[in-house]
Backbone as JSON, one array per atom type, in Angstrom:
{
  "sequence": "MKEIKNKKNKKIAIVTLSATAGVATGVAIGTGVFTALLRVKNSEKSDIKFNNPIDELKNKRDEILKFITENGSENVSDELFKKLNEFNSVIDKNSSLSADQILKMLNDSGYLLAFAKIRVTIKNEQDPEQSINDLKKLFKDDAIRNRASSIIQDYDQRIKQAKSKEDKLALVDQLENTLKDLYNEQTLINSRLDKAVINANGLLKDPNFKISEDLKSQIEGLLNKISKLENIDANTSEILADRLENLIDKALNENS",
  "N": [[104.23, 79.78, 95.08], [107.72, 80.73, 93.39], [109.82, 82.77, 94.54], [110.94, 85.69, 92.29], [114.44, 86.74, 91.53], [116.14, 88.08, 89.8], [117.06, 90.09, 86.92], [119.1, 88.21, 85.89], [117.2, 85.79, 86.51], [114.82, 85.63, 84.5], [114.1, 84.01, 83.0], [113.57, 81.19, 83.47], [112.28, 81.65, 85.61], [109.52, 82.51, 84.71], [108.94, 79.83, 83.86], [107.78, 78.79, 86.02], [105.85, 80.69, 86.93], [104.37, 80.48, 84.19], [102.64, 78.14, 84.53], [100.74, 78.97, 86.17], [98.88, 80.45, 84.8], [96.44, 79.66, 84.06], [95.33, 80.57, 86.28], [96.01, 82.62, 86.84], [94.39, 84.24, 85.25], [93.05, 86.49, 86.48], [91.45, 85.49, 88.2], [90.42, 85.21, 91.2], [92.76, 83.94, 93.95], [91.41, 81.38, 95.82], [88.93, 82.15, 98.84], [88.61, 82.37, 101.39], [88.84, 85.32, 102.79], [88.96, 87.36, 105.19], [89.45, 86.82, 107.4], [89.22, 87.59, 110.93], [89.13, 90.38, 112.98], [90.49, 93.49, 113.81], [89.91, 95.6, 116.28], [90.01, 98.93, 116.74], [89.81, 100.97, 118.92], [90.31, 104.96, 118.19], [91.27, 107.81, 118.47], [87.69, 107.5, 117.81], [88.16, 106.21, 115.76], [88.33, 103.75, 113.27], [90.56, 100.48, 113.51], [91.01, 98.88, 110.72], [92.59, 94.96, 110.32], [93.58, 92.9, 107.83], [94.31, 89.48, 108.14], [94.07, 87.88, 106.55], [95.13, 87.62, 103.06], [93.02, 89.76, 100.79], [91.41, 89.89, 98.2], [91.33, 91.87, 96.34], [94.2, 92.51, 96.44], [95.13, 89.56, 95.28], [93.72, 90.11, 93.02], [95.61, 91.87, 91.19], [98.19, 91.03, 91.88], [97.8, 88.94, 90.36], [97.25, 89.99, 87.95], [99.75, 91.38, 87.41], [101.22, 88.28, 87.18], [99.74, 87.87, 84.49], [100.94, 89.6, 83.08], [103.2, 89.31, 82.34], [103.14, 86.53, 81.54], [102.33, 87.14, 79.33], [103.99, 88.88, 77.94], [106.45, 88.19, 77.86], [109.16, 87.96, 80.05], [111.6, 89.13, 80.15], [110.38, 92.04, 78.93], [109.9, 92.78, 81.98], [110.55, 95.37, 84.37], [113.33, 95.12, 86.76], [111.73, 96.71, 89.25], [109.66, 96.15, 88.97], [109.34, 93.05, 89.36], [110.5, 93.01, 92.16], [107.92, 94.12, 93.45], [106.14, 92.43, 92.54], [106.88, 89.88, 93.44], [106.57, 90.6, 96.23], [104.29, 90.98, 96.67], [103.57, 88.07, 96.55], [105.09, 87.2, 98.52], [103.31, 88.48, 100.13], [101.02, 86.88, 100.2], [101.36, 84.35, 100.32], [101.99, 84.01, 102.66], [99.94, 84.74, 104.32], [99.99, 87.31, 105.3], [99.03, 89.67, 108.14], [97.6, 92.95, 106.89], [97.21, 96.07, 107.29], [94.61, 98.47, 105.6], [95.92, 100.72, 104.83], [98.33, 99.49, 104.02], [98.16, 97.77, 102.06], [96.62, 99.56, 100.07], [99.03, 101.05, 99.49], [100.56, 99.14, 98.43], [99.44, 98.25, 96.0], [99.07, 100.88, 94.61], [101.7, 101.49, 93.97], [102.47, 99.16, 92.48], [100.73, 99.88, 90.72], [101.46, 101.91, 88.95], [103.73, 101.26, 87.8], [103.12, 99.2, 86.33], [101.59, 100.25, 84.13], [103.05, 101.97, 83.12], [104.94, 99.77, 82.23], [103.2, 98.7, 80.44], [103.62, 100.55, 78.63], [106.03, 100.35, 77.91], [106.58, 98.05, 76.58], [105.47, 97.39, 74.04], [106.53, 99.25, 72.79], [108.81, 98.48, 72.31], [108.13, 96.08, 71.13], [107.66, 97.3, 68.38], [105.25, 98.61, 68.44], [102.43, 100.99, 67.89], [101.95, 103.13, 70.99], [100.47, 105.06, 71.25], [97.54, 104.23, 72.46], [98.69, 102.73, 74.78], [100.17, 105.1, 76.32], [97.91, 106.81, 76.64], [96.09, 105.93, 78.06], [96.93, 106.06, 80.69], [95.87, 108.33, 82.06], [93.79, 107.68, 83.23], [94.92, 106.43, 85.47], [94.14, 109.23, 86.63], [92.15, 110.39, 88.88], [90.69, 112.64, 89.63], [89.65, 115.75, 88.62], [91.29, 118.0, 88.28], [94.04, 117.04, 89.09], [93.79, 115.19, 87.63], [93.57, 117.18, 84.56], [95.64, 118.31, 84.25], [97.75, 115.87, 84.63], [97.46, 114.9, 81.8], [97.79, 117.4, 80.15], [100.38, 117.11, 80.21], [101.11, 114.49, 79.58], [99.72, 114.49, 77.23], [101.7, 115.9, 75.64], [103.99, 114.58, 75.57], [103.59, 112.4, 74.33], [103.83, 113.32, 71.86], [105.79, 113.99, 71.52], [107.13, 111.7, 71.66], [106.24, 110.07, 69.23], [107.52, 111.49, 67.86], [110.25, 110.44, 67.9], [113.3, 109.2, 66.82], [114.45, 106.72, 67.03], [114.0, 103.71, 69.04], [115.61, 103.57, 71.54], [115.51, 106.3, 72.44], [112.69, 106.62, 72.14], [112.42, 104.9, 74.66], [113.86, 106.33, 76.38], [112.35, 108.81, 76.48], [110.06, 107.78, 78.09], [110.76, 107.06, 80.24], [111.24, 109.51, 80.82], [108.56, 110.51, 81.25], [107.55, 109.06, 82.68], [108.28, 109.69, 85.69], [108.49, 112.02, 85.49], [105.35, 112.78, 85.84], [105.39, 111.84, 87.9], [104.92, 112.94, 90.76], [102.45, 114.06, 90.68], [100.42, 111.82, 90.56], [101.4, 110.74, 92.95], [100.2, 112.73, 94.42], [97.77, 112.4, 93.68], [96.91, 109.82, 94.32], [97.05, 110.69, 97.58], [94.97, 112.52, 97.95], [92.34, 110.65, 96.99], [92.73, 108.93, 99.22], [92.08, 108.13, 101.97], [89.33, 107.46, 101.36], [89.25, 105.36, 99.3], [91.22, 103.39, 100.96], [88.59, 103.08, 102.78], [87.31, 101.63, 100.76], [88.19, 99.75, 100.34], [88.06, 98.31, 103.41], [85.55, 98.34, 103.74], [84.9, 95.95, 101.98], [86.66, 94.28, 102.71], [84.78, 93.26, 104.68], [82.05, 92.51, 103.85], [82.91, 89.93, 102.46], [84.24, 88.77, 104.52], [82.95, 85.6, 105.72], [82.8, 84.85, 108.14], [81.97, 87.18, 109.46], [79.18, 88.8, 110.68], [76.37, 90.71, 109.34], [73.65, 92.12, 109.33], [70.9, 92.45, 106.61], [69.68, 94.73, 105.58], [71.88, 96.21, 105.98], [73.94, 95.39, 104.36], [73.28, 95.6, 101.87], [72.9, 98.58, 101.75], [75.82, 99.05, 102.07], [76.71, 97.82, 99.81], [75.93, 99.29, 97.95], [76.29, 101.84, 97.75], [78.92, 101.28, 97.57], [79.06, 100.06, 94.66], [77.72, 102.44, 93.68], [80.5, 104.2, 94.04], [82.88, 102.89, 92.18], [81.18, 102.99, 89.31], [82.28, 105.31, 89.08], [84.29, 108.11, 87.45], [85.37, 109.87, 87.3], [86.26, 111.42, 90.45], [86.65, 114.27, 92.34], [88.16, 116.18, 95.4], [86.15, 117.04, 97.29], [84.16, 115.17, 96.5], [85.45, 113.01, 97.48], [85.67, 113.21, 99.57], [83.3, 113.46, 101.21], [82.3, 110.77, 99.93], [83.48, 108.75, 101.66], [83.33, 109.75, 103.99], [80.38, 108.71, 104.38], [80.15, 106.4, 103.3], [82.31, 105.3, 105.53], [80.9, 105.86, 107.99], [78.55, 103.35, 107.99], [80.37, 101.24, 108.07], [80.88, 101.59, 110.1], [79.01, 101.56, 111.65], [78.34, 98.21, 111.34], [80.62, 97.37, 111.7], [79.66, 97.31, 115.11], [76.99, 96.04, 114.81], [78.49, 94.09, 115.68], [79.55, 94.41, 117.91]],
  "CA": [[105.38, 80.51, 94.3], [108.85, 81.28, 94.08], [110.57, 84.14, 94.32], [112.01, 85.59, 91.2], [115.14, 87.52, 92.14], [117.01, 88.86, 89.11], [117.31, 89.63, 85.75], [119.29, 86.33, 85.42], [116.61, 84.73, 86.61], [113.55, 85.54, 84.22], [113.83, 83.39, 81.84], [113.66, 80.47, 84.5], [111.36, 81.94, 86.59], [108.27, 82.18, 83.67], [107.89, 78.54, 83.22], [106.62, 78.32, 86.99], [104.65, 81.75, 86.21], [103.51, 79.6, 82.99], [102.05, 77.12, 85.24], [99.8, 79.32, 86.62], [98.51, 80.88, 83.86], [95.49, 79.26, 83.94], [94.78, 80.63, 87.43], [96.37, 84.02, 87.0], [93.99, 85.83, 84.15], [92.57, 87.7, 86.45], [90.49, 84.62, 88.93], [91.06, 85.26, 92.37], [92.73, 82.48, 93.98], [90.78, 81.6, 96.98], [88.12, 82.95, 98.99], [88.64, 83.25, 102.62], [89.28, 86.61, 102.9], [88.75, 87.62, 106.13], [88.84, 85.71, 109.56], [89.46, 88.33, 111.9], [89.05, 91.55, 112.96], [90.8, 94.34, 115.34], [88.74, 97.27, 116.5], [91.33, 99.71, 118.19], [89.17, 102.92, 119.01], [91.82, 105.7, 118.06], [89.93, 109.0, 117.93], [86.88, 107.74, 116.76], [87.99, 106.09, 114.45], [88.29, 101.97, 113.72], [91.58, 100.04, 112.26], [91.09, 96.84, 110.38], [93.42, 94.28, 110.14], [93.41, 91.72, 107.45], [94.34, 88.34, 108.81], [94.17, 87.0, 105.46], [95.23, 88.53, 101.52], [92.11, 90.04, 100.08], [91.08, 89.43, 96.59], [92.51, 93.21, 95.41], [96.04, 92.02, 96.27], [95.39, 88.68, 94.54], [94.22, 90.17, 91.51], [97.01, 92.69, 90.83], [99.11, 90.23, 91.52], [97.61, 87.56, 89.2], [97.26, 90.76, 86.47], [101.07, 91.56, 86.93], [101.54, 87.35, 86.68], [99.18, 87.26, 83.36], [101.56, 90.29, 81.63], [104.41, 88.8, 82.42], [103.47, 85.23, 80.49], [102.14, 86.96, 77.67], [104.42, 89.27, 77.28], [108.28, 87.8, 78.41], [110.02, 88.9, 81.64], [112.65, 90.42, 79.29], [109.8, 93.28, 79.03], [109.44, 93.58, 82.71], [111.5, 96.14, 85.09], [112.94, 95.0, 88.17], [110.94, 97.28, 90.36], [107.97, 95.23, 88.97], [109.28, 92.12, 89.77], [109.9, 93.35, 93.47], [106.59, 94.72, 93.49], [105.24, 90.71, 92.71], [107.0, 88.68, 94.67], [105.92, 91.16, 97.46], [103.03, 90.12, 96.31], [103.39, 86.46, 96.8], [105.43, 86.85, 100.1], [101.95, 88.51, 101.15], [99.64, 86.02, 100.41], [101.82, 83.0, 100.66], [102.64, 84.05, 104.64], [99.12, 85.38, 104.71], [100.13, 88.2, 106.66], [98.41, 90.61, 108.26], [97.87, 94.19, 106.41], [96.19, 97.37, 107.43], [94.39, 98.96, 104.72], [97.58, 101.5, 104.34], [99.66, 98.62, 103.83], [97.31, 97.25, 101.04], [96.45, 100.58, 99.38], [100.27, 101.29, 99.16], [100.84, 98.76, 97.38], [98.03, 98.68, 94.81], [99.05, 102.11, 93.82], [102.83, 101.28, 94.01], [102.46, 98.3, 91.59], [99.33, 100.07, 89.48], [101.9, 102.21, 87.97], [104.56, 100.22, 87.53], [102.55, 98.42, 85.55], [101.01, 101.18, 83.84], [104.67, 102.46, 82.17], [105.65, 98.59, 81.57], [102.97, 98.32, 79.21], [103.49, 101.23, 77.35], [107.45, 99.66, 77.05], [106.21, 96.82, 76.07], [104.58, 98.13, 72.7], [107.45, 100.18, 72.31], [109.78, 97.32, 72.49], [107.85, 95.38, 69.8], [107.65, 98.69, 67.28], [103.89, 98.57, 67.89], [101.94, 102.47, 68.18], [102.12, 103.87, 71.73], [99.31, 105.76, 71.66], [96.38, 103.77, 73.75], [98.89, 102.96, 76.26], [99.99, 106.13, 76.31], [96.37, 107.54, 76.7], [95.43, 105.03, 79.83], [97.73, 106.52, 81.97], [95.07, 109.21, 82.26], [92.77, 106.71, 83.55], [95.42, 106.36, 86.95], [93.52, 110.25, 87.64], [90.32, 110.99, 89.0], [90.83, 114.67, 90.3], [89.57, 116.86, 87.84], [91.78, 119.18, 88.37], [94.72, 117.05, 88.26], [93.48, 114.5, 85.35], [93.85, 117.82, 82.77], [97.44, 118.51, 84.51], [98.44, 114.91, 83.89], [96.38, 114.39, 80.4], [99.12, 118.33, 79.28], [101.87, 116.54, 79.91], [100.75, 113.58, 78.75], [99.9, 114.36, 75.35], [103.02, 116.4, 74.96], [105.29, 112.94, 76.02], [102.92, 111.4, 73.36], [103.89, 113.78, 70.41], [107.67, 113.77, 71.71], [107.48, 110.08, 71.95], [106.15, 109.79, 68.26], [108.43, 112.2, 66.12], [111.52, 110.02, 68.42], [113.37, 108.55, 65.89], [115.03, 105.33, 67.74], [113.32, 102.53, 69.89], [115.89, 103.91, 72.74], [114.69, 107.76, 72.35], [111.05, 107.03, 72.32], [111.99, 104.65, 75.92], [113.94, 107.36, 76.78], [111.8, 109.55, 76.85], [109.1, 107.0, 78.84], [111.53, 107.33, 81.85], [111.21, 110.89, 81.61], [107.49, 110.45, 81.56], [106.92, 108.23, 84.5], [109.27, 110.41, 86.31], [107.28, 112.95, 85.49], [104.06, 112.02, 86.28], [105.11, 110.79, 90.14], [104.61, 113.65, 92.27], [101.0, 114.04, 89.61], [100.42, 110.38, 91.05], [101.12, 110.45, 94.2], [99.38, 113.75, 95.01], [96.36, 111.69, 93.2], [96.49, 108.57, 95.26], [96.93, 110.82, 98.66], [93.62, 112.82, 97.9], [92.11, 109.48, 97.43], [93.1, 107.66, 100.2], [91.13, 108.02, 102.55], [88.19, 106.79, 100.35], [90.09, 103.56, 98.8], [91.02, 102.68, 102.24], [87.35, 102.64, 103.19], [86.55, 100.81, 99.9], [88.84, 98.23, 101.2], [87.63, 97.85, 104.32], [84.51, 97.42, 103.09], [84.79, 94.41, 100.56], [86.65, 92.7, 103.28], [83.72, 93.03, 105.91], [81.41, 91.96, 103.37], [83.7, 88.98, 102.04], [84.21, 88.01, 105.45], [81.95, 84.67, 106.04], [82.65, 84.98, 110.1], [81.36, 88.48, 109.8], [77.67, 88.65, 110.73], [75.51, 92.0, 108.97], [72.17, 92.55, 108.37], [70.41, 92.1, 105.02], [70.15, 95.94, 104.67], [73.12, 97.56, 106.21], [74.47, 95.21, 103.33], [72.59, 96.46, 101.03], [73.48, 99.51, 102.21], [77.63, 99.43, 101.87], [76.66, 96.95, 98.69], [74.91, 99.85, 96.94], [77.23, 102.59, 98.12], [80.81, 100.7, 96.92], [78.76, 100.24, 93.34], [78.07, 103.71, 92.91], [81.75, 104.76, 93.7], [82.97, 101.77, 91.77], [81.15, 103.38, 88.12], [82.74, 107.25, 88.98], [85.11, 108.17, 86.49], [85.85, 111.62, 88.07], [86.2, 111.69, 92.29], [87.29, 115.26, 92.71], [88.42, 116.16, 96.46], [85.23, 116.86, 97.78], [83.39, 114.74, 96.69], [86.03, 111.64, 97.71], [85.86, 112.97, 101.05], [81.97, 113.01, 101.36], [81.77, 109.5, 100.43], [84.44, 108.29, 102.17], [82.6, 109.86, 104.49], [79.42, 108.31, 104.01], [81.47, 104.25, 103.34], [82.6, 104.83, 106.99], [79.94, 105.56, 108.94], [78.17, 102.3, 107.41], [81.57, 100.42, 108.39], [80.99, 101.45, 112.16], [77.49, 100.56, 112.15], [78.4, 96.99, 110.85], [81.38, 96.54, 113.31], [78.3, 97.86, 116.23], [76.44, 95.46, 115.27], [78.88, 92.67, 115.86], [80.91, 94.65, 119.16]],
  "C": [[106.53, 80.93, 94.66], [109.03, 82.27, 93.51], [111.32, 84.79, 92.65], [112.86, 86.81, 92.01], [115.93, 88.33, 91.02], [116.66, 89.02, 87.78], [117.21, 88.2, 84.79], [118.16, 85.23, 85.6], [115.43, 84.01, 85.67], [113.02, 84.25, 83.37], [112.97, 82.07, 82.38], [112.23, 80.63, 84.84], [109.82, 81.89, 85.49], [107.37, 81.29, 83.56], [107.46, 77.64, 84.34], [105.86, 79.12, 86.68], [103.78, 80.79, 85.93], [102.63, 78.52, 83.96], [101.17, 77.77, 85.36], [99.14, 79.61, 86.03], [97.03, 81.34, 84.51], [94.54, 80.27, 85.48], [95.16, 82.52, 87.34], [95.79, 84.87, 85.75], [93.13, 85.87, 84.82], [91.12, 86.87, 87.81], [90.95, 84.76, 89.82], [91.44, 84.43, 93.09], [92.5, 82.27, 95.55], [89.62, 81.72, 97.38], [88.13, 83.13, 100.56], [89.94, 84.51, 102.41], [89.67, 87.8, 104.31], [88.37, 87.65, 107.47], [88.82, 86.33, 110.62], [89.31, 89.97, 112.03], [89.81, 92.46, 114.23], [90.74, 95.57, 114.98], [89.91, 97.74, 117.48], [90.88, 101.0, 117.58], [90.63, 104.19, 119.16], [91.1, 106.71, 117.8], [88.31, 108.84, 117.61], [86.77, 106.47, 115.78], [88.48, 104.2, 114.22], [89.65, 101.81, 112.57], [91.65, 98.91, 112.41], [91.94, 96.78, 109.89], [92.87, 92.92, 109.37], [94.27, 90.69, 107.69], [95.16, 87.64, 106.97], [94.18, 87.91, 103.68], [93.77, 88.55, 101.08], [92.09, 89.86, 98.35], [91.76, 90.78, 95.7], [93.74, 92.63, 95.18], [96.53, 90.9, 95.34], [95.11, 89.19, 92.92], [94.93, 90.84, 91.07], [97.78, 92.0, 90.86], [99.01, 88.89, 90.34], [97.09, 88.87, 87.66], [99.07, 91.05, 86.19], [101.59, 89.99, 85.82], [101.37, 87.24, 84.83], [100.26, 88.68, 82.07], [102.81, 90.19, 81.71], [104.85, 87.37, 81.32], [102.85, 86.01, 79.36], [103.0, 87.78, 77.36], [106.75, 89.19, 77.25], [108.75, 88.73, 79.45], [111.06, 89.71, 81.07], [111.82, 91.79, 79.07], [109.83, 93.65, 80.59], [111.19, 94.26, 84.02], [111.72, 94.87, 86.35], [112.29, 95.27, 89.59], [109.8, 96.29, 90.56], [108.31, 94.27, 89.41], [109.66, 91.79, 91.64], [109.27, 93.33, 93.73], [106.49, 93.17, 93.61], [105.94, 89.75, 93.4], [107.18, 89.31, 96.19], [104.49, 90.69, 97.77], [102.95, 88.64, 96.49], [104.02, 86.31, 97.93], [103.54, 87.38, 100.99], [101.07, 87.1, 101.92], [99.94, 84.5, 100.43], [102.25, 83.09, 102.26], [101.21, 84.12, 104.81], [99.13, 86.29, 105.62], [99.41, 89.16, 106.26], [98.7, 92.35, 107.73], [96.66, 94.95, 106.7], [95.96, 97.85, 105.86], [95.38, 99.86, 103.93], [98.2, 100.83, 103.61], [99.5, 97.83, 102.6], [97.14, 98.49, 99.88], [97.94, 101.28, 98.7], [100.4, 100.39, 98.09], [100.48, 98.29, 95.99], [98.62, 99.86, 93.98], [100.68, 101.64, 93.33], [103.5, 100.21, 92.22], [101.75, 99.09, 89.66], [100.23, 100.83, 87.98], [102.97, 102.48, 87.64], [104.54, 99.01, 86.48], [101.94, 99.31, 84.57], [102.03, 102.12, 82.37], [104.93, 100.86, 81.49], [104.77, 98.25, 80.78], [103.3, 99.52, 78.21], [105.27, 100.77, 76.97], [107.21, 99.02, 76.08], [105.73, 96.96, 73.97], [105.22, 98.84, 72.19], [108.05, 99.18, 71.51], [109.23, 96.39, 71.28], [107.26, 95.83, 68.5], [105.75, 98.56, 67.12], [103.21, 100.31, 68.54], [101.59, 102.51, 69.56], [101.34, 104.11, 72.64], [98.72, 105.21, 72.52], [97.35, 103.82, 74.81], [99.72, 103.83, 77.21], [98.88, 106.75, 76.87], [96.22, 106.63, 77.92], [96.15, 105.04, 80.71], [96.83, 107.66, 82.42], [94.24, 108.92, 83.12], [93.42, 106.94, 85.35], [95.13, 107.89, 87.67], [92.38, 110.75, 87.32], [89.95, 112.31, 89.44], [90.52, 115.42, 88.84], [90.91, 117.37, 87.18], [93.13, 118.99, 87.96], [94.77, 116.17, 87.3], [94.3, 115.63, 83.87], [95.49, 118.35, 83.49], [98.43, 117.56, 83.54], [98.06, 115.09, 82.12], [98.08, 116.2, 79.71], [100.49, 117.56, 79.15], [101.98, 114.59, 79.79], [101.19, 113.0, 77.2], [101.27, 115.05, 74.76], [104.33, 115.59, 75.44], [104.72, 112.52, 74.41], [103.67, 111.85, 71.79], [105.53, 113.6, 70.68], [107.89, 111.82, 71.29], [107.31, 109.5, 70.4], [107.36, 110.61, 67.4], [109.96, 111.76, 66.88], [112.11, 108.84, 67.01], [113.89, 106.11, 66.02], [114.31, 104.8, 68.81], [113.85, 103.62, 71.47], [115.65, 105.46, 72.83], [113.37, 107.57, 72.68], [111.42, 106.05, 74.43], [112.66, 105.0, 76.75], [113.1, 108.63, 77.25], [110.27, 108.87, 78.14], [109.42, 107.47, 80.38], [111.13, 108.19, 82.11], [110.05, 111.38, 82.09], [106.95, 110.53, 82.68], [107.38, 109.21, 85.74], [108.79, 111.92, 86.86], [106.44, 113.86, 85.77], [104.34, 111.87, 88.41], [104.22, 111.81, 91.08], [102.96, 113.82, 91.89], [99.74, 112.6, 91.05], [99.94, 110.68, 91.92], [100.08, 111.45, 95.04], [97.49, 113.84, 94.83], [95.59, 110.93, 94.67], [96.43, 109.4, 96.59], [95.54, 111.27, 99.13], [92.56, 111.62, 98.39], [92.16, 108.91, 98.59], [92.61, 107.28, 100.79], [89.21, 106.98, 101.88], [88.54, 105.28, 99.96], [90.09, 102.75, 99.9], [89.55, 102.01, 102.76], [86.67, 101.7, 102.15], [87.11, 99.2, 100.65], [88.61, 97.41, 102.32], [86.32, 97.08, 104.07], [83.91, 96.28, 102.61], [85.45, 93.75, 101.54], [85.67, 92.54, 104.59], [83.0, 91.69, 105.31], [81.52, 90.75, 102.38], [83.99, 87.91, 103.13], [83.38, 86.92, 106.25], [81.96, 84.36, 107.97], [82.16, 85.88, 109.86], [79.57, 88.43, 110.11], [77.41, 90.39, 110.26], [74.21, 91.52, 108.97], [71.91, 92.8, 107.35], [70.66, 93.48, 104.93], [71.59, 97.21, 105.23], [74.02, 97.05, 105.19], [74.48, 95.28, 102.53], [72.53, 97.81, 100.77], [75.05, 100.16, 101.22], [77.62, 98.92, 100.15], [76.54, 98.13, 97.0], [75.95, 101.27, 96.47], [78.42, 102.19, 97.08], [80.6, 100.1, 95.0], [78.82, 101.49, 92.89], [79.56, 104.3, 92.7], [82.57, 103.99, 92.68], [82.64, 102.51, 89.76], [81.76, 104.81, 88.33], [83.9, 107.21, 88.66], [86.36, 109.16, 87.13], [85.92, 111.44, 89.23], [87.15, 112.95, 92.08], [87.1, 115.08, 94.94], [87.31, 115.96, 97.64], [84.51, 115.83, 97.35], [84.16, 112.87, 97.4], [85.92, 111.87, 99.33], [84.35, 112.84, 101.86], [81.42, 111.27, 101.36], [82.52, 108.14, 101.14], [83.4, 108.63, 103.91], [81.31, 109.4, 105.53], [79.97, 106.63, 104.87], [81.7, 104.56, 105.44], [81.65, 104.87, 108.33], [78.89, 104.11, 108.69], [79.31, 101.18, 107.69], [81.35, 100.06, 110.39], [79.56, 100.77, 112.3], [77.67, 99.36, 111.75], [79.44, 96.22, 112.04], [80.67, 97.13, 114.68], [77.85, 96.52, 116.53], [77.24, 94.29, 115.74], [80.45, 92.6, 117.17], [79.75, 93.64, 120.01]]
}
């Protein structure tokens, strides 16, 4: 995958990206996920590093590529292109990453992409209401979501009332900056659970990691439950993280 350096190269780069569009429509490239574990005892915690890029990174990279191919590189910010190049570098080099590093890449790019979708609807003179309301999905804690929803609804009305495309886009910029602290607060609340989910998925998908069927079933069941939860407050997040981390430790002990 060629690196995309700046806006001047966007139209050239899109040709390269379009050639991979068949793969980039949500299908993860490759199945080798997790070939080695580095378990370091530190206050009874396990630090797992993924030596091969995992599906979460590939799927997010493909989501960004799909957005670019469908909407044109001119509608993509330099920040999002920078994130895309970061994903490509990690995936192409099979970089070793911790769950913390993976989670930061996913969170940062997810936030940028959500606002890129709003901007492209405005630039195309379409109604951005749905893409603006989709911002609420970034917030799972009820208290934080309520605060974010109030801000989002206020800006939704202001964007509707703005007369020019430039004024609307300026309000989107303001909204992105205004919500950032709340988004950081949300990601902090869920970070322990999100990292546990990444680690658990990595274990399950590693062909070299042996795990009993009973324990595998328990982990898969809990992951399925977590994936279906739309609202997760701080207390629930901690409880679920405890349960998942305990199952991960059992799996690691089976392989020690």
